[in-house]
Amino acid sequence: MTTTPELLPIATSRRSWAFLRSELQGRRGLGAITLLISAVAAAMSLVPVYVFGVLVDRVTAGAPTSTIVSVVAIITVAAVVGGVFTAWSSYMISKLGEGILASLRERVLGRALHLPVGTLERVGKGDLLSRVGDDVAVMAKSIGEVIPNIVSALLLVTLSVVAMLSLDWRLGLAGMVAIPMYVLALRWYLPRSAPLYAAERVAMGERSQALISSMQGARTVRAYQLEESHLGEIDKASGKARDIGIDVFRLFTRFGSRSNRAECVGLSVILAAGFLFIQDDHVTVGQVTAAALLFHRLFNPIGMLMFSFDDVQSAGASLARLVGVMDIPDQRPRGTGAVPVDATLEVTGLRHSYDGGHEVLHGIDLTVRTGETVALVGSTGAGKSTIAAIAAGSIDATDGQVRIGGASLDDLGTDGLRRHIAIVSQEVHVFSGTLAEDLLLAAPDATRADIDAALMTVGAGAWVDALADGVDTHVGEGGHELTSAQSQQLALARLVLADPSVAVLDEATAEAGSAGARNLEAAAQAATRGRSTLVVAHRLTQAAAADRVVVLEHGRILEQGGHDELVAANGRYAELWAAWEGAAPPPVHGK
């Protein structure tokens, strides 16, 4: 049975509008100036039509041909002023919108970077990446292209209606006959399109999740010959997004036909009413001409408004998804300012379940004394990495307590937690930039001497000095490619610079070969010397070097003690050690 993957929350329409209002209220001055400039630009575009109506009446009355000169002059001035103010208006609208988008992007990205690891593991990365990628792109397009056109169209429609009423209130009312038809078209379209656009954005997130999970697990997929299964999932997700897109387009074309019907009725009513009013001498030919031209000119802005709802709905769905990420509550308290009395790591009564049902940890009690190194060993699924992640504050336990020097992780808060404990796992990311900049992420105030000392501590000084630009060598995407062992040494050097009192190593040497592993184990010992250290042992040589070994099985502690003590006890650890010694490969050079 296939289950629908859990997605990150999506904000309600009310909450999305509340966000926009708060952002606009913070930019009242800029918004007022932008609206004024846009109104002038819209007014200038109506001047030629109004003047043309006056020209018709004057020609009808036998005015001299020189009248045309003044009309042309007015139209020219209006065109120039209108052009300048239109460009200025677009710039101001973009400036206002980009400011709001920048605020939204920063807040969403800031929240995304602080999401609990458990949340990301539960929902997957595809949904989040589609939001900070696809949804931000949709919002950027709307702010750069759609919103300026909508503001201009709204002002033009409003001023055109005012101009028609100023010509003659009866002509204005005749033109307004089409408004109920536009409203009915929107009332028909909006309730049907909003759910489709929201579903489309969700389907795109599911498609991204299917693609990313398959790409990240490409080796496993090939190893187990699961290509067809994963291609089927991707095809299903893509097909769902495609089908929704077709439904959206079909609905939009029907909406367009209703808009065209309103235009036809509105112009017909103005011309018919104008003909009757002229015959009764209520209006002039020029007034009817100007009213008809004004209404005809409304085709584009009204069409823009009506058809922009397509983009508005899509942008609204994207905004709701982005605000939904921004509003995810911070699950870790700010802390009480507690200060650990020492570097003792205590885990008491630890229980955890990833699915809310099946427990993977069953009442774990564990203490790592100040300066002590404790290794966790056990078969796959024993709960080693779960204990490490909870102890480091990466995920929250279902039940139980974690304390450092008597202070709980909640009392320490996020900032205190990062000052006192750090985790290094086998998944190490090398950020794009210089090697020095990558290291400074752990300690922004570190000096070049501090960086050199950290690299020497983990045994990376020689190969870093051999690089073309040393610590100034560009690494990461588009830069010098580091080996797995070098990347891991870089992570350990970050640990040295961060200088926490407690270190957690979750299979931090697993990505290296046999010879590389020995070097990394030495680097890890050097990086954690003097710190309270919890090690998830990928190799039992790490356990043998630890002060104490804790053996886990099915989420419970089977035995614990020193390496020699446990080997002599002939228990589970002795079995693991015998198997390790029998399977340990001979020394090799390189990876």
Coordinates of C-alpha atoms in Angstrom, one line a residue:
M1 CA 0.0 0.0 0.0
T2 CA 1.4 3.4 -1.0
T3 CA 1.1 6.3 1.4
T4 CA 0.9 9.9 0.5
P5 CA 4.1 11.7 1.8
E6 CA 3.6 14.2 4.5
L7 CA 4.1 17.8 3.4
L8 CA 5.0 21.0 5.2
P9 CA 2.1 23.1 6.3
I10 CA 0.4 25.6 4.0
A11 CA -0.9 28.9 5.3
T12 CA -4.5 29.9 5.0
S13 CA -5.6 32.7 2.6
R14 CA -6.3 35.0 5.7
R15 CA -2.8 34.4 7.0
S16 CA -1.2 35.1 3.6
W17 CA -3.1 38.4 3.3
A18 CA -2.2 39.3 6.8
F19 CA 1.5 38.9 5.9
L20 CA 1.1 41.1 2.9
R21 CA -0.7 43.8 4.9
S22 CA 1.9 43.8 7.5
E23 CA 4.7 44.2 4.9
L24 CA 2.8 47.0 3.1
Q25 CA 2.1 48.8 6.4
G26 CA 5.8 48.8 7.1
R27 CA 6.3 50.5 3.7
R28 CA 3.5 53.1 3.8
G29 CA 5.5 56.0 2.5
L30 CA 6.9 54.1 -0.5
G31 CA 3.5 52.6 -1.2
A32 CA 1.8 56.0 -1.2
I33 CA 4.4 57.5 -3.6
T34 CA 4.1 54.5 -5.9
L35 CA 0.3 54.8 -6.0
L36 CA 0.5 58.5 -6.9
I37 CA 3.0 58.0 -9.6
S38 CA 1.0 55.1 -11.1
A39 CA -2.2 57.2 -11.0
V40 CA -0.5 60.0 -13.0
A41 CA 0.8 57.5 -15.6
A42 CA -2.8 56.0 -16.0
A43 CA -4.3 59.5 -16.2
M44 CA -1.9 60.5 -19.0
S45 CA -2.9 57.5 -21.1
L46 CA -6.6 58.8 -21.0
V47 CA -5.8 62.3 -22.2
P48 CA -5.5 61.4 -25.9
V49 CA -9.0 59.8 -25.9
Y50 CA -10.6 62.7 -24.1
V51 CA -9.0 65.2 -26.4
F52 CA -10.0 63.2 -29.4
G53 CA -13.6 63.5 -28.3
V54 CA -13.3 67.3 -28.0
L55 CA -11.7 67.4 -31.5
V56 CA -14.6 65.5 -33.0
D57 CA -17.1 68.0 -31.6
R58 CA -15.0 71.0 -32.8
V59 CA -14.7 69.6 -36.3
T60 CA -18.4 69.0 -36.3
A61 CA -18.9 72.6 -35.2
G62 CA -16.7 73.8 -38.1
A63 CA -13.5 74.7 -36.1
P64 CA -10.4 75.7 -38.2
T65 CA -7.8 73.1 -39.1
S66 CA -5.3 74.7 -36.8
T67 CA -7.3 73.1 -33.9
I68 CA -5.5 69.9 -34.9
V69 CA -2.2 71.4 -34.0
S70 CA -3.1 72.1 -30.4
V71 CA -4.7 68.6 -30.1
V72 CA -1.5 67.0 -31.4
A73 CA 0.6 69.1 -29.0
I74 CA -1.5 68.0 -26.0
I75 CA -1.4 64.4 -27.1
T76 CA 2.4 64.6 -27.5
V77 CA 3.0 66.1 -24.1
A78 CA 0.6 63.5 -22.5
A79 CA 2.4 60.7 -24.3
V80 CA 5.9 61.9 -23.1
V81 CA 4.7 62.5 -19.5
G82 CA 2.8 59.3 -19.5
G83 CA 5.8 57.3 -20.8
V84 CA 8.1 58.8 -18.1
F85 CA 5.6 58.2 -15.3
T86 CA 4.8 54.7 -16.6
A87 CA 8.5 53.7 -16.4
W88 CA 8.8 55.4 -13.0
S89 CA 5.7 53.5 -11.8
S90 CA 7.1 50.2 -12.9
Y91 CA 10.4 50.8 -11.1
M92 CA 8.6 51.9 -7.9
I93 CA 6.3 48.9 -8.0
S94 CA 9.2 46.6 -8.5
K95 CA 11.1 48.2 -5.8
L96 CA 8.2 47.9 -3.4
G97 CA 7.5 44.3 -4.4
E98 CA 11.2 43.2 -4.4
G99 CA 11.5 44.5 -0.8
I100 CA 8.5 42.4 0.3
L101 CA 9.9 39.4 -1.7
A102 CA 13.3 39.8 -0.1
S103 CA 11.8 39.9 3.4
L104 CA 9.7 36.8 2.6
R105 CA 12.7 34.9 1.1
E106 CA 14.9 35.7 4.0
R107 CA 12.3 34.7 6.6
V108 CA 11.4 31.5 4.8
L109 CA 15.1 30.5 4.2
G110 CA 15.9 31.4 7.8
R111 CA 13.2 29.1 9.1
A112 CA 14.0 26.4 6.6
L113 CA 17.6 26.3 7.8
H114 CA 16.4 25.9 11.4
L115 CA 13.8 23.2 10.8
P116 CA 14.2 20.3 13.1
V117 CA 16.0 17.3 11.5
G118 CA 13.1 15.1 12.4
T119 CA 10.7 17.3 10.4
L120 CA 12.9 17.1 7.3
E121 CA 13.2 13.4 7.7
R122 CA 9.5 13.1 8.0
V123 CA 8.5 15.2 5.0
G124 CA 11.5 14.8 2.8
K125 CA 13.5 17.5 1.1
G126 CA 11.6 17.7 -2.2
D127 CA 8.7 19.7 -0.8
L128 CA 11.0 22.2 1.0
L129 CA 13.2 22.6 -2.1
S130 CA 10.2 23.2 -4.4
R131 CA 9.1 26.0 -2.0
V132 CA 12.4 27.8 -1.7
G133 CA 12.9 27.2 -5.5
D134 CA 9.8 27.0 -7.6
D135 CA 7.5 29.0 -5.3
V136 CA 10.0 31.8 -4.9
A137 CA 10.4 31.9 -8.7
V138 CA 6.7 32.2 -9.1
M139 CA 6.5 35.1 -6.6
A140 CA 9.5 36.8 -8.3
K141 CA 7.7 36.6 -11.7
S142 CA 4.5 38.0 -10.2
I143 CA 6.3 40.9 -8.5
G144 CA 8.4 41.7 -11.6
E145 CA 5.7 41.3 -14.3
V146 CA 2.2 40.6 -13.0
I147 CA 1.8 43.1 -10.1
P148 CA 2.9 46.2 -12.1
N149 CA 0.5 45.3 -14.8
I150 CA -2.3 44.7 -12.3
V151 CA -1.8 48.0 -10.5
S152 CA -1.6 49.9 -13.9
A153 CA -4.8 48.1 -15.1
L154 CA -6.7 48.8 -11.9
L155 CA -5.9 52.5 -12.0
L156 CA -6.7 52.7 -15.7
V157 CA -10.1 51.0 -15.2
T158 CA -11.0 53.2 -12.3
L159 CA -10.0 56.5 -14.0
S160 CA -11.7 55.4 -17.3
V161 CA -15.0 54.9 -15.5
V162 CA -14.6 58.3 -13.8
A163 CA -13.8 59.8 -17.2
M164 CA -16.9 58.2 -18.8
L165 CA -19.1 59.5 -16.0
S166 CA -17.6 63.0 -16.4
L167 CA -18.5 63.0 -20.1
D168 CA -22.1 62.1 -19.3
W169 CA -23.5 60.1 -16.5
R170 CA -25.8 58.2 -18.8
L171 CA -22.9 57.1 -21.0
G172 CA -21.0 56.1 -17.9
L173 CA -23.9 53.9 -16.7
A174 CA -24.2 52.4 -20.1
G175 CA -20.6 51.3 -20.0
M176 CA -21.0 49.9 -16.5
V177 CA -23.6 47.4 -17.7
A178 CA -20.7 45.1 -18.4
I179 CA -19.4 45.2 -14.8
P180 CA -21.9 42.6 -13.5
M181 CA -21.0 40.2 -16.3
Y182 CA -17.3 40.5 -15.4
V183 CA -18.2 40.0 -11.7
L184 CA -20.2 36.9 -12.6
A185 CA -17.3 35.5 -14.6
L186 CA -15.0 36.0 -11.7
R187 CA -17.4 34.5 -9.2
W188 CA -17.7 31.5 -11.5
Y189 CA -13.9 31.2 -12.0
L190 CA -12.4 31.9 -8.6
P191 CA -14.0 29.1 -6.5
R192 CA -13.1 26.6 -9.2
S193 CA -9.6 27.7 -9.9
A194 CA -8.2 28.3 -6.4
P195 CA -8.3 24.6 -5.3
L196 CA -6.8 23.7 -8.6
Y197 CA -3.9 26.1 -8.3
A198 CA -3.3 24.9 -4.7
A199 CA -3.3 21.3 -5.8
E200 CA -1.0 22.1 -8.7
R201 CA 1.6 23.6 -6.3
V202 CA 1.3 20.5 -4.0
A203 CA 1.7 18.2 -7.0
M204 CA 4.8 20.0 -8.1
G205 CA 6.2 19.5 -4.6
E206 CA 5.4 15.8 -4.7
R207 CA 7.1 15.6 -8.1
S208 CA 10.2 17.3 -6.8
Q209 CA 10.2 14.9 -3.8
A210 CA 10.0 11.8 -6.1
L211 CA 12.8 13.1 -8.3
I212 CA 15.2 14.1 -5.5
S213 CA 14.7 10.9 -3.5
S214 CA 15.5 8.9 -6.6
M215 CA 18.6 11.0 -7.4
Q216 CA 19.9 10.9 -3.9
G217 CA 19.5 7.1 -3.6
A218 CA 20.6 6.4 -7.2
R219 CA 23.3 3.9 -6.1
T220 CA 20.8 2.0 -4.0
V221 CA 18.2 2.1 -6.7
R222 CA 20.7 0.6 -9.2
A223 CA 22.0 -1.9 -6.7
Y224 CA 18.5 -3.4 -6.1
Q225 CA 17.3 -2.8 -9.7
L226 CA 14.5 -0.5 -8.6
E227 CA 14.8 1.7 -11.6
E228 CA 11.4 0.8 -13.0
S229 CA 9.7 1.2 -9.7
H230 CA 11.2 4.7 -9.1
L231 CA 10.5 5.7 -12.7
G232 CA 6.9 4.7 -12.1
E233 CA 6.7 6.9 -9.1
I234 CA 8.2 9.8 -10.9
D235 CA 5.8 9.2 -13.9
K236 CA 2.9 9.1 -11.5
A237 CA 3.8 12.3 -9.8
S238 CA 4.5 14.1 -13.1
G239 CA 1.3 12.8 -14.6
K240 CA -0.7 14.2 -11.7
A241 CA 1.0 17.6 -12.1
R242 CA 0.3 17.5 -15.8
D243 CA -3.4 16.5 -15.5
I244 CA -4.0 19.3 -13.0
G245 CA -2.3 21.8 -15.3
I246 CA -4.5 20.7 -18.2
D247 CA -7.6 21.2 -16.0
V248 CA -6.4 24.7 -15.1
F249 CA -5.9 25.6 -18.7
R250 CA -9.3 24.2 -19.7
L251 CA -11.0 26.2 -16.9
F252 CA -9.1 29.3 -17.9
T253 CA -10.3 29.2 -21.6
R254 CA -13.9 29.0 -20.4
F255 CA -13.2 32.0 -18.2
G256 CA -11.8 33.9 -21.2
S257 CA -15.0 33.3 -23.3
R258 CA -17.1 34.8 -20.5
S259 CA -14.9 37.9 -20.4
N260 CA -15.2 38.3 -24.2
R261 CA -18.9 38.2 -23.9
A262 CA -18.9 41.0 -21.3
E263 CA -16.8 43.2 -23.6
C264 CA -19.1 42.6 -26.6
V265 CA -22.2 43.5 -24.5
G266 CA -20.6 46.6 -22.9
L267 CA -19.5 48.1 -26.2
S268 CA -22.8 47.4 -27.9
V269 CA -24.8 49.0 -25.1
I270 CA -22.6 52.2 -25.3
L271 CA -23.0 52.5 -29.0
A272 CA -26.7 51.9 -29.0
A273 CA -27.4 54.2 -26.1
G274 CA -25.1 56.8 -27.6
F275 CA -27.1 56.7 -30.8
L276 CA -30.3 57.3 -29.0
F277 CA -28.9 60.1 -26.8
I278 CA -27.5 61.9 -29.8
Q279 CA -30.8 61.9 -31.5
D280 CA -32.4 63.4 -28.3
D281 CA -29.6 66.0 -28.1
H282 CA -28.6 64.7 -24.6
V283 CA -24.9 64.1 -25.7
T284 CA -22.6 65.1 -28.5
V285 CA -21.0 62.9 -31.2
G286 CA -17.6 63.6 -29.6
Q287 CA -18.8 62.5 -26.2
V288 CA -20.1 59.2 -27.5
T289 CA -16.9 58.7 -29.5
A290 CA -14.8 59.4 -26.5
A291 CA -17.0 57.0 -24.3
A292 CA -16.8 54.3 -26.9
L293 CA -13.0 54.7 -27.2
L294 CA -12.6 54.7 -23.4
F295 CA -14.6 51.5 -23.1
H296 CA -12.7 50.0 -26.0
R297 CA -9.4 50.9 -24.4
L298 CA -10.7 49.1 -21.3
F299 CA -10.5 45.8 -23.2
N300 CA -6.8 45.4 -22.5
P301 CA -6.7 46.5 -18.8
I302 CA -9.8 44.6 -18.0
G303 CA -8.5 41.6 -19.9
M304 CA -5.2 42.0 -18.0
L305 CA -7.1 42.0 -14.7
M306 CA -9.3 39.1 -15.6
F307 CA -6.5 37.0 -17.1
S308 CA -4.0 38.0 -14.4
F309 CA -6.1 36.1 -11.9
D310 CA -4.5 33.0 -13.5
D311 CA -1.1 34.3 -12.3
V312 CA -2.5 35.8 -9.1
Q313 CA -4.0 32.4 -8.1
S314 CA -0.7 30.7 -8.8
A315 CA 1.2 33.3 -6.8
G316 CA -1.3 33.1 -4.0
A317 CA -0.8 29.4 -3.8
S318 CA 3.0 29.9 -3.8
L319 CA 2.7 32.6 -1.1
A320 CA 0.6 30.3 1.1
R321 CA 3.2 27.6 0.8
L322 CA 6.0 30.0 1.7
V323 CA 4.2 31.6 4.6
G324 CA 3.4 28.1 5.8
V325 CA 7.1 27.4 6.1
M326 CA 7.8 30.8 7.7
D327 CA 5.1 30.1 10.3
I328 CA 6.4 26.7 11.4
P329 CA 6.9 27.1 15.2
D330 CA 10.4 26.8 16.6
Q331 CA 10.1 23.6 18.6
R332 CA 13.1 24.3 20.8
P333 CA 12.6 26.9 23.6
R334 CA 14.8 30.0 23.7
G335 CA 16.3 28.7 26.9
T336 CA 16.5 30.0 30.4
G337 CA 20.2 31.1 30.2
A338 CA 21.3 28.0 32.2
V339 CA 25.1 27.5 32.3
P340 CA 26.4 23.9 32.6
V341 CA 28.5 23.3 35.7
D342 CA 30.7 20.8 33.8
A343 CA 30.8 18.8 30.5
T344 CA 29.0 15.7 31.7
L345 CA 26.4 14.4 29.2
E346 CA 23.5 12.7 30.8
V347 CA 20.7 10.7 29.0
T348 CA 17.9 9.5 31.2
G349 CA 14.7 7.5 30.4
L350 CA 15.2 8.1 26.7
R351 CA 12.4 6.7 24.5
H352 CA 11.7 7.6 20.9
S353 CA 9.4 6.7 18.1
Y354 CA 9.6 8.0 14.5
D355 CA 6.1 7.1 13.5
G356 CA 4.3 7.7 16.8
G357 CA 3.8 4.0 17.3
H358 CA 6.8 1.7 17.1
E359 CA 9.5 2.6 19.6
V360 CA 13.2 2.4 18.5
L361 CA 14.6 3.3 22.0
H362 CA 13.3 1.8 25.2
G363 CA 14.3 3.8 28.3
I364 CA 18.0 4.5 27.7
D365 CA 20.1 5.7 30.6
L366 CA 23.6 6.8 29.7
T367 CA 26.2 9.1 31.2
V368 CA 29.3 10.5 29.5
R369 CA 31.5 12.0 32.2
T370 CA 33.5 15.2 31.7
G371 CA 36.4 14.4 29.3
E372 CA 35.3 10.8 28.8
T373 CA 34.9 9.1 25.4
V374 CA 32.0 6.6 25.2
A375 CA 31.5 4.4 22.1
L376 CA 28.1 3.1 21.0
V377 CA 28.2 -0.2 19.2
G378 CA 25.5 -2.6 18.0
S379 CA 24.0 -4.0 14.8
T380 CA 22.2 -1.9 12.3
G381 CA 18.9 -0.6 13.7
A382 CA 20.1 -0.9 17.3
G383 CA 19.4 2.8 17.9
K384 CA 22.9 4.2 17.9
S385 CA 22.4 7.1 15.5
T386 CA 19.0 8.0 17.1
I387 CA 20.7 8.3 20.6
A388 CA 23.4 10.5 19.0
A389 CA 21.0 12.7 17.2
I390 CA 18.9 13.2 20.4
A391 CA 21.9 13.8 22.5
A392 CA 23.1 16.5 20.1
G393 CA 19.7 18.2 20.0
S394 CA 19.2 17.4 16.3
I395 CA 15.9 15.7 17.1
D396 CA 13.6 15.7 20.1
A397 CA 13.0 12.5 22.0
T398 CA 9.5 11.2 22.5
D399 CA 10.2 10.9 26.2
G400 CA 13.2 11.3 28.5
Q401 CA 15.8 14.0 29.3
V402 CA 19.2 15.0 28.0
R403 CA 21.4 17.2 30.2
I404 CA 24.8 18.8 29.8
G405 CA 26.4 19.7 33.2
G406 CA 23.0 19.5 34.9
A407 CA 21.3 21.8 32.4
S408 CA 18.6 20.4 30.1
L409 CA 18.7 21.1 26.4
D410 CA 15.5 23.1 26.7
D411 CA 17.1 25.2 29.4
L412 CA 20.2 25.8 27.2
G413 CA 18.1 26.8 24.2
T414 CA 19.3 26.8 20.6
D415 CA 22.2 29.2 21.1
G416 CA 23.4 27.6 24.3
L417 CA 23.1 24.2 22.8
R418 CA 25.3 25.1 19.8
R419 CA 27.9 26.6 22.2
H420 CA 28.2 23.5 24.3
I421 CA 27.7 20.5 21.9
A422 CA 28.5 19.8 18.3
I423 CA 27.8 16.8 16.1
V424 CA 29.9 15.4 13.2
S425 CA 28.2 12.8 11.0
Q426 CA 29.3 10.8 8.0
E427 CA 27.3 13.2 5.7
V428 CA 29.6 16.2 5.4
H429 CA 28.8 19.1 3.1
V430 CA 31.6 21.3 1.7
F431 CA 30.2 24.7 1.1
S432 CA 31.1 26.7 -2.1
G433 CA 33.8 29.3 -1.3
T434 CA 37.3 29.3 0.0
L435 CA 38.4 26.6 2.4
A436 CA 39.0 29.3 5.0
E437 CA 35.4 30.6 4.6
D438 CA 34.1 27.0 5.0
L439 CA 36.0 26.7 8.3
L440 CA 34.9 30.1 9.5
L441 CA 31.3 29.0 9.4
A442 CA 32.0 27.2 12.7
A443 CA 33.7 30.2 14.3
P444 CA 33.3 33.5 12.4
D445 CA 35.8 35.3 14.7
A446 CA 38.6 32.8 14.3
T447 CA 41.9 34.1 13.1
R448 CA 44.1 32.7 10.3
A449 CA 46.3 31.3 13.1
D450 CA 43.3 29.5 14.6
I451 CA 42.4 28.0 11.2
D452 CA 46.0 26.8 10.7
A453 CA 46.1 25.3 14.2
A454 CA 42.7 23.5 13.7
L455 CA 43.9 22.0 10.4
M456 CA 47.2 20.8 12.0
T457 CA 45.2 19.3 14.9
V458 CA 43.2 17.0 12.5
G459 CA 46.2 16.2 10.3
A460 CA 45.1 18.3 7.3
G461 CA 47.9 20.8 7.3
A462 CA 50.0 19.0 4.8
W463 CA 47.4 18.5 2.0
V464 CA 46.0 22.0 2.6
D465 CA 49.4 23.6 2.2
A466 CA 49.9 21.6 -1.0
L467 CA 46.8 23.2 -2.6
A468 CA 47.4 26.0 -5.2
D469 CA 46.1 28.7 -2.9
G470 CA 46.3 27.0 0.5
V471 CA 43.4 27.8 2.7
D472 CA 42.3 30.4 0.1
T473 CA 41.6 27.6 -2.4
H474 CA 38.1 27.7 -3.7
V475 CA 36.3 24.4 -2.7
G476 CA 32.8 23.1 -3.0
E477 CA 30.6 23.4 -6.1
G478 CA 32.7 24.7 -9.1
G479 CA 35.9 24.6 -7.0
H480 CA 38.6 22.1 -6.0
E481 CA 37.0 18.7 -5.3
L482 CA 37.9 17.2 -1.9
T483 CA 38.1 13.5 -1.2
S484 CA 35.7 12.0 1.4
A485 CA 38.5 11.8 3.9
Q486 CA 39.5 15.4 3.3
S487 CA 35.9 16.6 3.7
Q488 CA 35.7 14.7 6.9
Q489 CA 38.9 16.3 8.2
L490 CA 37.4 19.6 7.3
A491 CA 34.4 18.8 9.4
L492 CA 36.6 17.8 12.3
A493 CA 38.6 21.0 11.9
R494 CA 35.3 22.9 12.2
L495 CA 34.6 21.0 15.5
V496 CA 38.0 22.2 16.8
L497 CA 37.2 25.8 15.9
A498 CA 33.7 25.6 17.4
D499 CA 35.4 24.3 20.6
P500 CA 32.3 22.7 22.2
S501 CA 32.6 21.0 25.6
V502 CA 30.7 17.9 24.3
A503 CA 31.2 16.3 20.9
V504 CA 29.1 13.7 19.2
L505 CA 30.6 11.7 16.3
D506 CA 28.0 9.7 14.3
E507 CA 30.1 7.3 12.1
A508 CA 32.3 10.2 11.3
T509 CA 35.0 8.0 9.7
A510 CA 32.6 5.7 7.7
E511 CA 33.3 7.3 4.3
A512 CA 37.0 6.6 4.2
G513 CA 38.8 3.4 3.2
S514 CA 40.8 1.3 5.7
A515 CA 44.0 3.3 5.6
G516 CA 42.0 6.6 5.5
A517 CA 39.8 5.4 8.4
R518 CA 42.9 5.0 10.6
N519 CA 44.0 8.5 9.8
L520 CA 40.5 9.9 10.4
E521 CA 40.2 8.0 13.7
A522 CA 43.5 9.6 14.8
A523 CA 42.1 13.0 13.6
A524 CA 38.9 12.4 15.5
Q525 CA 40.8 11.5 18.7
A526 CA 42.8 14.7 18.4
A527 CA 39.8 16.9 17.7
T528 CA 37.9 15.5 20.7
R529 CA 40.8 15.4 23.2
G530 CA 39.7 16.8 26.5
R531 CA 36.0 16.9 25.4
S532 CA 33.2 14.7 26.6
T533 CA 32.6 12.5 23.5
L534 CA 29.9 10.2 22.4
V535 CA 31.0 8.1 19.4
V536 CA 28.8 6.0 17.1
A537 CA 31.4 3.4 16.2
H538 CA 31.4 2.4 12.6
R539 CA 34.6 0.4 13.2
L540 CA 35.3 -1.5 16.5
T541 CA 38.8 0.0 16.6
Q542 CA 37.0 3.2 17.7
A543 CA 35.3 1.3 20.5
A544 CA 38.6 -0.3 21.6
A545 CA 40.2 3.2 21.9
A546 CA 37.2 4.6 23.9
D547 CA 37.2 4.8 27.7
R548 CA 33.9 2.9 27.8
V549 CA 31.8 0.9 25.4
V550 CA 28.0 0.7 25.4
V551 CA 26.5 -2.2 23.5
L552 CA 23.0 -1.7 22.1
E553 CA 20.5 -4.1 20.7
H554 CA 16.9 -3.3 19.6
G555 CA 16.9 0.0 21.4
R556 CA 18.2 -1.3 24.7
I557 CA 21.5 -1.4 26.5
L558 CA 22.8 -5.0 26.7
E559 CA 26.2 -4.3 28.4
Q560 CA 28.7 -1.6 29.0
G561 CA 32.3 -1.3 30.3
G562 CA 35.9 -1.0 29.1
H563 CA 37.0 -2.8 25.9
D564 CA 39.1 -5.4 27.7
E565 CA 36.4 -6.0 30.4
L566 CA 33.7 -6.7 27.8
V567 CA 35.9 -9.0 25.7
A568 CA 36.7 -11.0 28.8
A569 CA 33.0 -11.1 29.7
N570 CA 32.3 -13.2 26.5
G571 CA 29.0 -11.4 25.9
R572 CA 27.6 -9.7 22.8
Y573 CA 30.6 -7.3 22.5
A574 CA 33.0 -10.2 22.6
E575 CA 31.1 -11.8 19.7
L576 CA 31.2 -8.5 17.7
W577 CA 34.9 -8.1 18.4
A578 CA 35.7 -11.7 17.4
A579 CA 33.8 -11.2 14.2
W580 CA 35.5 -7.9 13.6
E581 CA 39.0 -9.3 14.1
G582 CA 38.1 -12.1 11.7
A583 CA 36.7 -9.8 9.0
A584 CA 39.2 -6.9 9.3
P585 CA 40.8 -6.3 5.9
P586 CA 44.6 -6.1 5.6
P587 CA 46.2 -2.6 5.5
V588 CA 45.9 -0.8 2.2
H589 CA 47.3 2.5 0.9
G590 CA 44.9 5.1 -0.4
K591 CA 41.2 4.8 -0.8

